[in-house]
mmCIF file of C-alpha atoms in Angstrom:
data_model
loop_
_atom_site.group_PDB
_atom_site.id
_atom_site.type_symbol
_atom_site.label_atom_id
_atom_site.label_comp_id
_atom_site.label_asym_id
_atom_site.label_seq_id
_atom_site.Cartn_x
_atom_site.Cartn_y
_atom_site.Cartn_z
ATOM 1 C CA UNK R 1 24.341 7.544 -6.727
ATOM 2 C CA UNK R 2 27.506 9.546 -6.175
ATOM 3 C CA UNK R 3 29.217 9.457 -2.776
ATOM 4 C CA UNK R 4 31.374 12.407 -1.789
ATOM 5 C CA UNK R 5 33.752 12.592 1.177
ATOM 6 C CA UNK R 6 35.493 15.893 0.430
ATOM 7 C CA UNK R 7 34.802 19.024 -1.561
ATOM 8 C CA UNK R 8 37.066 17.910 -4.423
ATOM 9 C CA UNK R 9 34.760 14.906 -4.989
ATOM 10 C CA UNK R 10 31.914 17.222 -6.022
ATOM 11 C CA UNK R 11 31.715 17.673 -9.821
ATOM 12 C CA UNK R 12 32.489 21.191 -10.965
ATOM 13 C CA UNK R 13 29.348 21.207 -13.120
ATOM 14 C CA UNK R 14 26.979 20.019 -10.374
ATOM 15 C CA UNK R 15 24.871 23.183 -10.630
ATOM 16 C CA UNK R 16 22.303 24.128 -7.988
ATOM 17 C CA UNK R 17 21.041 21.384 -5.698
ATOM 18 C CA UNK R 18 18.283 20.517 -3.241
ATOM 19 C CA UNK R 19 19.926 19.416 0.007
ATOM 20 C CA UNK R 20 18.630 17.565 3.045
ATOM 21 C CA UNK R 21 20.588 17.191 6.270
ATOM 22 C CA UNK R 22 20.602 14.380 8.798
ATOM 23 C CA UNK R 23 22.301 11.413 10.392
ATOM 24 C CA UNK R 24 19.564 9.178 8.941
ATOM 25 C CA UNK R 25 20.455 6.306 11.283
ATOM 26 C CA UNK R 26 18.035 3.554 10.340
ATOM 27 C CA UNK R 27 16.493 5.616 7.527
ATOM 28 C CA UNK R 28 13.161 5.077 9.303
ATOM 29 C CA UNK R 29 9.743 6.263 8.136
ATOM 30 C CA UNK R 30 10.293 9.784 9.436
ATOM 31 C CA UNK R 31 13.550 10.067 7.508
ATOM 32 C CA UNK R 32 11.889 8.603 4.440
ATOM 33 C CA UNK R 33 9.281 11.377 4.326
ATOM 34 C CA UNK R 34 11.991 14.056 4.451
ATOM 35 C CA UNK R 35 14.042 12.279 1.779
ATOM 36 C CA UNK R 36 10.983 11.832 -0.441
ATOM 37 C CA UNK R 37 10.238 15.566 -0.186
ATOM 38 C CA UNK R 38 13.861 16.332 -1.091
ATOM 39 C CA UNK R 39 13.656 14.164 -4.190
ATOM 40 C CA UNK R 40 10.269 15.695 -5.113
ATOM 41 C CA UNK R 41 11.600 19.261 -4.818
ATOM 42 C CA UNK R 42 14.672 18.345 -6.882
ATOM 43 C CA UNK R 43 12.700 16.644 -9.643
ATOM 44 C CA UNK R 44 10.272 19.559 -9.939
ATOM 45 C CA UNK R 45 13.184 21.952 -10.426
ATOM 46 C CA UNK R 46 15.378 19.705 -12.546
ATOM 47 C CA UNK R 47 18.102 19.743 -9.867
ATOM 48 C CA UNK R 48 20.172 17.113 -8.070
ATOM 49 C CA UNK R 49 18.855 15.716 -4.772
ATOM 50 C CA UNK R 50 21.723 15.678 -2.261
ATOM 51 C CA UNK R 51 21.865 14.332 1.303
ATOM 52 C CA UNK R 52 24.421 15.572 3.819
ATOM 53 C CA UNK R 53 25.079 12.945 6.474
ATOM 54 C CA UNK R 54 27.693 12.451 9.185
ATOM 55 C CA UNK R 55 30.155 9.762 10.159
ATOM 56 C CA UNK R 56 30.876 8.891 12.906
ATOM 57 C CA UNK R 57 27.587 9.543 14.679
ATOM 58 C CA UNK R 58 27.804 12.949 16.440
ATOM 59 C CA UNK R 59 26.711 11.482 19.778
ATOM 60 C CA UNK R 60 29.700 9.122 19.725
ATOM 61 C CA UNK R 61 32.039 12.057 19.119
ATOM 62 C CA UNK R 62 30.520 14.210 21.870
ATOM 63 C CA UNK R 63 30.139 11.326 24.351
ATOM 64 C CA UNK R 64 32.879 8.783 23.581
ATOM 65 C CA UNK R 65 32.430 7.063 26.954
ATOM 66 C CA UNK R 66 28.789 6.239 26.232
ATOM 67 C CA UNK R 67 28.779 3.626 23.440
ATOM 68 C CA UNK R 68 25.833 3.816 21.084
ATOM 69 C CA UNK R 69 25.595 1.102 18.418
ATOM 70 C CA UNK R 70 24.204 2.335 15.137
ATOM 71 C CA UNK R 71 20.908 0.968 13.898
ATOM 72 C CA UNK R 72 22.383 0.658 10.402
ATOM 73 C CA UNK R 73 25.854 0.593 8.930
ATOM 74 C CA UNK R 74 26.970 3.514 6.784
ATOM 75 C CA UNK R 75 26.855 1.193 3.759
ATOM 76 C CA UNK R 76 23.231 0.256 4.470
ATOM 77 C CA UNK R 77 22.358 3.899 5.110
ATOM 78 C CA UNK R 78 23.768 4.919 1.741
ATOM 79 C CA UNK R 79 22.028 2.033 -0.007
ATOM 80 C CA UNK R 80 18.667 3.067 1.409
ATOM 81 C CA UNK R 81 19.164 6.728 0.522
ATOM 82 C CA UNK R 82 19.956 5.679 -3.033
ATOM 83 C CA UNK R 83 16.846 3.483 -3.163
ATOM 84 C CA UNK R 84 14.791 6.516 -2.083
ATOM 85 C CA UNK R 85 16.018 8.504 -5.101
ATOM 86 C CA UNK R 86 18.869 10.585 -3.683
ATOM 87 C CA UNK R 87 21.389 11.460 -6.413
ATOM 88 C CA UNK R 88 24.429 12.125 -4.229
ATOM 89 C CA UNK R 89 25.452 11.906 -0.573
ATOM 90 C CA UNK R 90 28.145 13.963 1.096
ATOM 91 C CA UNK R 91 29.540 11.939 4.024
ATOM 92 C CA UNK R 92 30.931 14.547 6.383
ATOM 93 C CA UNK R 93 33.645 13.339 8.747
ATOM 94 C CA UNK R 94 32.299 14.568 12.071
ATOM 95 C CA UNK R 95 34.718 16.084 14.587
ATOM 96 C CA UNK R 96 34.469 18.436 17.560
ATOM 97 C CA UNK R 97 36.110 21.165 15.464
ATOM 98 C CA UNK R 98 33.500 20.720 12.736
ATOM 99 C CA UNK R 99 30.716 20.812 15.339
ATOM 100 C CA UNK R 100 31.953 24.165 16.644
ATOM 101 C CA UNK R 101 30.914 26.091 13.517
ATOM 102 C CA UNK R 102 28.409 28.893 13.957
ATOM 103 C CA UNK R 103 25.075 27.891 12.382
ATOM 104 C CA UNK R 104 25.310 30.719 9.858
ATOM 105 C CA UNK R 105 28.814 29.605 8.833
ATOM 106 C CA UNK R 106 27.559 26.051 8.317
ATOM 107 C CA UNK R 107 24.741 27.278 6.068
ATOM 108 C CA UNK R 108 26.859 29.648 4.043
ATOM 109 C CA UNK R 109 30.088 27.658 3.718
ATOM 110 C CA UNK R 110 28.921 24.073 3.441
ATOM 111 C CA UNK R 111 25.286 24.027 2.351
ATOM 112 C CA UNK R 112 25.511 26.886 -0.129
ATOM 113 C CA UNK R 113 29.227 27.228 -0.836
ATOM 114 C CA UNK R 114 30.255 23.575 -1.028
ATOM 115 C CA UNK R 115 27.023 21.746 -1.868
ATOM 116 C CA UNK R 116 25.533 24.514 -4.048
ATOM 117 C CA UNK R 117 22.157 24.342 -2.296
ATOM 118 C CA UNK R 118 19.368 26.555 -3.574
ATOM 119 C CA UNK R 119 16.761 24.675 -1.514
ATOM 120 C CA UNK R 120 17.113 23.020 1.899
ATOM 121 C CA UNK R 121 14.651 20.335 3.037
ATOM 122 C CA UNK R 122 14.661 19.388 6.716
ATOM 123 C CA UNK R 123 12.518 17.880 9.437
ATOM 124 C CA UNK R 124 11.010 20.234 11.972
ATOM 125 C CA UNK R 125 13.318 18.909 14.711
ATOM 126 C CA UNK R 126 16.500 19.939 12.873
ATOM 127 C CA UNK R 127 19.352 21.359 14.972
ATOM 128 C CA UNK R 128 22.841 22.194 13.741
ATOM 129 C CA UNK R 129 25.905 24.304 14.374
ATOM 130 C CA UNK R 130 27.660 25.184 17.605
ATOM 131 C CA UNK R 131 25.817 23.658 20.597
ATOM 132 C CA UNK R 132 22.920 22.864 18.249
ATOM 133 C CA UNK R 133 21.857 26.516 18.281
ATOM 134 C CA UNK R 134 20.718 26.391 14.653
ATOM 135 C CA UNK R 135 17.138 25.307 14.043
ATOM 136 C CA UNK R 136 14.413 25.494 11.423
ATOM 137 C CA UNK R 137 13.560 29.094 12.192
ATOM 138 C CA UNK R 138 17.170 30.253 11.860
ATOM 139 C CA UNK R 139 17.477 28.247 8.643
ATOM 140 C CA UNK R 140 14.447 30.040 7.216
ATOM 141 C CA UNK R 141 15.476 33.515 8.367
ATOM 142 C CA UNK R 142 19.138 33.355 7.403
ATOM 143 C CA UNK R 143 18.340 31.409 4.252
ATOM 144 C CA UNK R 144 15.898 34.054 3.061
ATOM 145 C CA UNK R 145 18.546 36.732 3.577
ATOM 146 C CA UNK R 146 21.009 34.932 1.288
ATOM 147 C CA UNK R 147 18.480 33.679 -1.276
ATOM 148 C CA UNK R 148 18.161 30.123 0.045
ATOM 149 C CA UNK R 149 14.706 28.520 0.067
ATOM 150 C CA UNK R 150 13.801 26.350 3.056
ATOM 151 C CA UNK R 151 11.198 23.574 3.177
ATOM 152 C CA UNK R 152 10.421 22.240 6.662
ATOM 153 C CA UNK R 153 8.690 18.843 6.792
ATOM 154 C CA UNK R 154 6.324 18.178 9.671
ATOM 155 C CA UNK R 155 7.093 15.314 12.043
ATOM 156 C CA UNK R 156 5.626 11.965 11.052
ATOM 157 C CA UNK R 157 3.865 10.140 13.863
ATOM 158 C CA UNK R 158 2.500 6.699 14.556
ATOM 159 C CA UNK R 159 -1.250 6.698 13.885
ATOM 160 C CA UNK R 160 -1.970 4.471 16.893
ATOM 161 C CA UNK R 161 -0.423 6.534 19.688
ATOM 162 C CA UNK R 162 0.881 9.713 18.026
ATOM 163 C CA UNK R 163 4.518 8.991 18.889
ATOM 164 C CA UNK R 164 7.018 10.537 16.490
ATOM 165 C CA UNK R 165 8.966 8.121 14.309
ATOM 166 C CA UNK R 166 12.557 8.337 15.550
ATOM 167 C CA UNK R 167 15.838 6.441 15.838
ATOM 168 C CA UNK R 168 15.497 6.613 19.633
ATOM 169 C CA UNK R 169 12.175 4.788 19.436
ATOM 170 C CA UNK R 170 13.741 2.092 17.259
ATOM 171 C CA UNK R 171 16.536 1.582 19.810
ATOM 172 C CA UNK R 172 14.019 1.362 22.657
ATOM 173 C CA UNK R 173 12.057 -1.302 20.791
ATOM 174 C CA UNK R 174 15.144 -3.347 19.940
ATOM 175 C CA UNK R 175 16.366 -3.269 23.532
ATOM 176 C CA UNK R 176 12.952 -4.635 24.504
ATOM 177 C CA UNK R 177 13.152 -7.363 21.852
ATOM 178 C CA UNK R 178 10.174 -5.978 19.945
ATOM 179 C CA UNK R 179 11.644 -6.414 16.472
ATOM 180 C CA UNK R 180 8.203 -6.547 14.859
ATOM 181 C CA UNK R 181 7.285 -3.040 16.056
ATOM 182 C CA UNK R 182 10.805 -1.828 15.223
ATOM 183 C CA UNK R 183 10.189 -2.965 11.653
ATOM 184 C CA UNK R 184 6.997 -0.902 11.629
ATOM 185 C CA UNK R 185 8.965 2.240 12.513
ATOM 186 C CA UNK R 186 11.809 1.429 10.125
ATOM 187 C CA UNK R 187 9.556 0.389 7.262
ATOM 188 C CA UNK R 188 11.521 -2.890 6.925
ATOM 189 C CA UNK R 189 13.085 -5.526 9.215
ATOM 190 C CA UNK R 190 15.947 -4.503 11.474
ATOM 191 C CA UNK R 191 19.304 -5.718 10.154
ATOM 192 C CA UNK R 192 22.682 -6.396 11.761
ATOM 193 C CA UNK R 193 25.914 -7.452 10.054
ATOM 194 C CA UNK R 194 28.907 -9.491 11.143
ATOM 195 C CA UNK R 195 31.624 -11.929 10.126
ATOM 196 C CA UNK R 196 30.823 -15.598 10.690
ATOM 197 C CA UNK R 197 33.382 -17.119 13.051
ATOM 198 C CA UNK R 198 34.097 -20.498 14.605
ATOM 199 C CA UNK R 199 32.298 -21.192 17.866
ATOM 200 C CA UNK R 200 32.111 -24.130 20.270
ATOM 201 C CA UNK R 201 30.168 -26.175 17.660
ATOM 202 C CA UNK R 202 27.698 -27.340 20.305
ATOM 203 C CA UNK R 203 24.771 -26.625 17.965
ATOM 204 C CA UNK R 204 26.318 -28.801 15.239
ATOM 205 C CA UNK R 205 26.655 -31.722 17.638
ATOM 206 C CA UNK R 206 22.973 -31.378 18.573
ATOM 207 C CA UNK R 207 21.718 -31.105 14.977
ATOM 208 C CA UNK R 208 21.428 -27.313 14.938
ATOM 209 C CA UNK R 209 24.558 -25.956 13.202
ATOM 210 C CA UNK R 210 24.763 -22.186 13.512
ATOM 211 C CA UNK R 211 26.499 -19.227 11.948
ATOM 212 C CA UNK R 212 28.156 -17.538 14.920
ATOM 213 C CA UNK R 213 28.593 -13.765 15.011
ATOM 214 C CA UNK R 214 30.451 -12.947 18.253
ATOM 215 C CA UNK R 215 30.892 -9.217 18.753
ATOM 216 C CA UNK R 216 28.649 -8.289 15.830
ATOM 217 C CA UNK R 217 30.257 -5.554 13.739
ATOM 218 C CA UNK R 218 27.341 -3.271 12.927
ATOM 219 C CA UNK R 219 23.801 -2.856 14.133
ATOM 220 C CA UNK R 220 21.955 -2.493 17.444
ATOM 221 C CA UNK R 221 21.645 -6.052 18.776
ATOM 222 C CA UNK R 222 18.125 -6.792 20.055
ATOM 223 C CA UNK R 223 17.454 -8.083 23.559
ATOM 224 C CA UNK R 224 18.543 -11.600 24.497
ATOM 225 C CA UNK R 225 16.190 -14.272 23.217
ATOM 226 C CA UNK R 226 15.269 -16.428 20.262
ATOM 227 C CA UNK R 227 13.977 -14.828 17.053
ATOM 228 C CA UNK R 228 12.721 -15.801 13.627
ATOM 229 C CA UNK R 229 14.416 -14.053 10.731
ATOM 230 C CA UNK R 230 16.514 -14.283 7.609
ATOM 231 C CA UNK R 231 20.228 -14.805 7.128
ATOM 232 C CA UNK R 232 21.186 -12.712 4.086
ATOM 233 C CA UNK R 233 24.383 -13.464 2.211
ATOM 234 C CA UNK R 234 26.056 -12.834 -1.109
ATOM 235 C CA UNK R 235 26.802 -16.159 -2.794
ATOM 236 C CA UNK R 236 30.554 -16.016 -3.594
ATOM 237 C CA UNK R 237 30.271 -17.937 -6.865
ATOM 238 C CA UNK R 238 27.399 -15.965 -8.422
ATOM 239 C CA UNK R 239 27.312 -12.722 -6.358
ATOM 240 C CA UNK R 240 23.568 -13.277 -6.034
ATOM 241 C CA UNK R 241 21.826 -12.246 -2.810
ATOM 242 C CA UNK R 242 20.374 -15.179 -0.896
ATOM 243 C CA UNK R 243 17.766 -14.941 1.891
ATOM 244 C CA UNK R 244 17.802 -18.036 4.101
ATOM 245 C CA UNK R 245 15.129 -18.694 6.779
ATOM 246 C CA UNK R 246 16.670 -18.888 10.229
ATOM 247 C CA UNK R 247 16.085 -19.324 13.935
ATOM 248 C CA UNK R 248 18.328 -16.807 15.702
ATOM 249 C CA UNK R 249 19.617 -16.972 19.256
ATOM 250 C CA UNK R 250 21.020 -13.957 21.101
ATOM 251 C CA UNK R 251 22.618 -14.304 24.518
ATOM 252 C CA UNK R 252 25.277 -16.106 26.537
ATOM 253 C CA UNK R 253 23.937 -19.685 26.194
ATOM 254 C CA UNK R 254 22.882 -20.007 29.852
ATOM 255 C CA UNK R 255 22.294 -23.761 29.558
ATOM 256 C CA UNK R 256 26.043 -24.174 28.922
ATOM 257 C CA UNK R 257 27.083 -21.469 31.449
ATOM 258 C CA UNK R 258 28.315 -19.188 28.676
ATOM 259 C CA UNK R 259 29.691 -15.727 29.435
ATOM 260 C CA UNK R 260 30.162 -14.089 26.006
ATOM 261 C CA UNK R 261 27.081 -12.595 24.355
ATOM 262 C CA UNK R 262 26.781 -13.862 20.804
ATOM 263 C CA UNK R 263 24.376 -13.966 17.892
ATOM 264 C CA UNK R 264 23.877 -17.437 16.398
ATOM 265 C CA UNK R 265 21.696 -18.158 13.367
ATOM 266 C CA UNK R 266 20.586 -21.666 12.417
ATOM 267 C CA UNK R 267 19.450 -21.828 8.793
ATOM 268 C CA UNK R 268 16.402 -24.082 8.779
ATOM 269 C CA UNK R 269 17.093 -27.528 7.346
ATOM 270 C CA UNK R 270 20.550 -26.699 5.941
ATOM 271 C CA UNK R 271 23.708 -28.658 6.732
ATOM 272 C CA UNK R 272 25.611 -27.816 3.533
ATOM 273 C CA UNK R 273 26.552 -24.201 4.199
ATOM 274 C CA UNK R 274 30.135 -23.097 4.826
ATOM 275 C CA UNK R 275 29.869 -19.467 5.928
ATOM 276 C CA UNK R 276 33.086 -19.081 7.932
ATOM 277 C CA UNK R 277 34.781 -15.786 7.152
ATOM 278 C CA UNK R 278 31.787 -14.408 5.250
ATOM 279 C CA UNK R 279 30.094 -11.148 6.156
ATOM 280 C CA UNK R 280 26.401 -11.914 6.512
ATOM 281 C CA UNK R 281 23.374 -9.902 7.518
ATOM 282 C CA UNK R 282 20.593 -10.964 9.870
ATOM 283 C CA UNK R 283 17.092 -9.545 9.332
ATOM 284 C CA UNK R 284 14.870 -9.911 12.416
ATOM 285 C CA UNK R 285 11.192 -10.677 11.801
ATOM 286 C CA UNK R 286 9.702 -11.647 15.165
ATOM 287 C CA UNK R 287 10.502 -12.527 18.762
ATOM 288 C CA UNK R 288 9.989 -16.198 19.666
ATOM 289 C CA UNK R 289 10.935 -16.621 23.333
ATOM 290 C CA UNK R 290 13.370 -15.507 26.072
ATOM 291 C CA UNK R 291 16.682 -17.239 26.744
ATOM 292 C CA UNK R 292 16.261 -20.151 29.147
ATOM 293 C CA UNK R 293 18.345 -22.667 31.050
ATOM 294 C CA UNK R 294 17.171 -26.299 31.145
ATOM 295 C CA UNK R 295 17.827 -28.915 33.778
ATOM 296 C CA UNK R 296 18.417 -31.634 31.206
ATOM 297 C CA UNK R 297 19.621 -31.730 27.609
ATOM 298 C CA UNK R 298 16.388 -33.376 26.473
ATOM 299 C CA UNK R 299 14.453 -30.324 27.645
ATOM 300 C CA UNK R 300 16.714 -28.034 25.608
ATOM 301 C CA UNK R 301 16.370 -30.208 22.511
ATOM 302 C CA UNK R 302 12.583 -30.330 22.816
ATOM 303 C CA UNK R 303 12.449 -26.536 23.108
ATOM 304 C CA UNK R 304 14.778 -26.059 20.148
ATOM 305 C CA UNK R 305 12.618 -28.355 18.025
ATOM 306 C CA UNK R 306 9.669 -26.155 18.929
ATOM 307 C CA UNK R 307 11.687 -23.040 18.072
ATOM 308 C CA UNK R 308 12.288 -24.384 14.560
ATOM 309 C CA UNK R 309 8.574 -24.999 14.065
ATOM 310 C CA UNK R 310 7.708 -21.519 15.343
ATOM 311 C CA UNK R 311 10.332 -19.844 13.150
ATOM 312 C CA UNK R 312 9.090 -21.708 10.070
ATOM 313 C CA UNK R 313 5.528 -20.634 10.850
ATOM 314 C CA UNK R 314 6.535 -16.974 11.307
ATOM 315 C CA UNK R 315 8.502 -16.983 8.048
ATOM 316 C CA UNK R 316 5.876 -18.992 6.119
ATOM 317 C CA UNK R 317 8.384 -21.639 5.035
ATOM 318 C CA UNK R 318 8.250 -25.459 5.339
ATOM 319 C CA UNK R 319 9.057 -26.839 8.771
ATOM 320 C CA UNK R 320 12.545 -28.358 8.979
ATOM 321 C CA UNK R 321 13.779 -30.469 11.869
ATOM 322 C CA UNK R 322 17.257 -31.116 13.185
ATOM 323 C CA UNK R 323 19.934 -32.032 10.671
ATOM 324 C CA UNK R 324 22.233 -35.042 10.854
ATOM 325 C CA UNK R 325 25.458 -33.824 12.517
ATOM 326 C CA UNK R 326 27.440 -36.081 10.188
ATOM 327 C CA UNK R 327 26.023 -34.233 7.154
ATOM 328 C CA UNK R 328 27.384 -30.817 8.182
ATOM 329 C CA UNK R 329 29.983 -29.801 5.612
ATOM 330 C CA UNK R 330 31.522 -26.704 7.228
ATOM 331 C CA UNK R 331 34.747 -27.208 9.174
#
């Protein structure tokens, strides 16, 4: 898949294209339907399927004082668009000046002029241009006048309650700790990324060495608690992708009166991993329990032993107990 950041990146012989527009944060099931229709329209016409996306997220630009972590990194977003069959993505640097374009100017100058669109595919909730005054109806009307075909894809909704698949819904679920339902909306487990750093090494001393991700770089961090999931890494020696079963803790470690919120992942049964300085991903599969403070260390250890058994059961892997602190190789 080609990735374009400026007009000069676009091949001169690109020809006509089928273009879809969106932030695609999370590339959830609703996005996937729109992308699939884009690819279908392109294949039927023998054209390139192109996605126009934006970075940074427009809401961050318009409301810089209201932080909004992304569900997925730009790299993950691009990877998932490629997996869906998109041939090229134009990553538009989003600014207030860019946002102030009239909707008609956006259609004519960027979609048609720059991206060579002959067909536009969009969800029915599309809004664009100055103050979001452009919508599906304007796209159809103005597009028809300049020879641009428009395909509007109906919203995709959850069959159980009719709620529309959306990035907002995913964020609501993650903030409630419901990573299983979030995966249903996303079509895959929720993922965060971060660099493994040194911590207090309390887990190592107790037989539960962890990969610590303070201030996780990318991804909406779920609610505080303990989760079952996978630590995903690229093995430096082979460049192979490795999925390691893990019990994951999110919070401030109330038993030890912690104050900094961190993500810590204990890979079940492993004491031989040295992950310091590596960028790893965490895929969340299910919620196990809330964060708790224990009166005595024995109570904490008993609960953590139970957490390992629960995580192994959720992930359908063999149960692994605490490791020997002396066997931990990372320093």
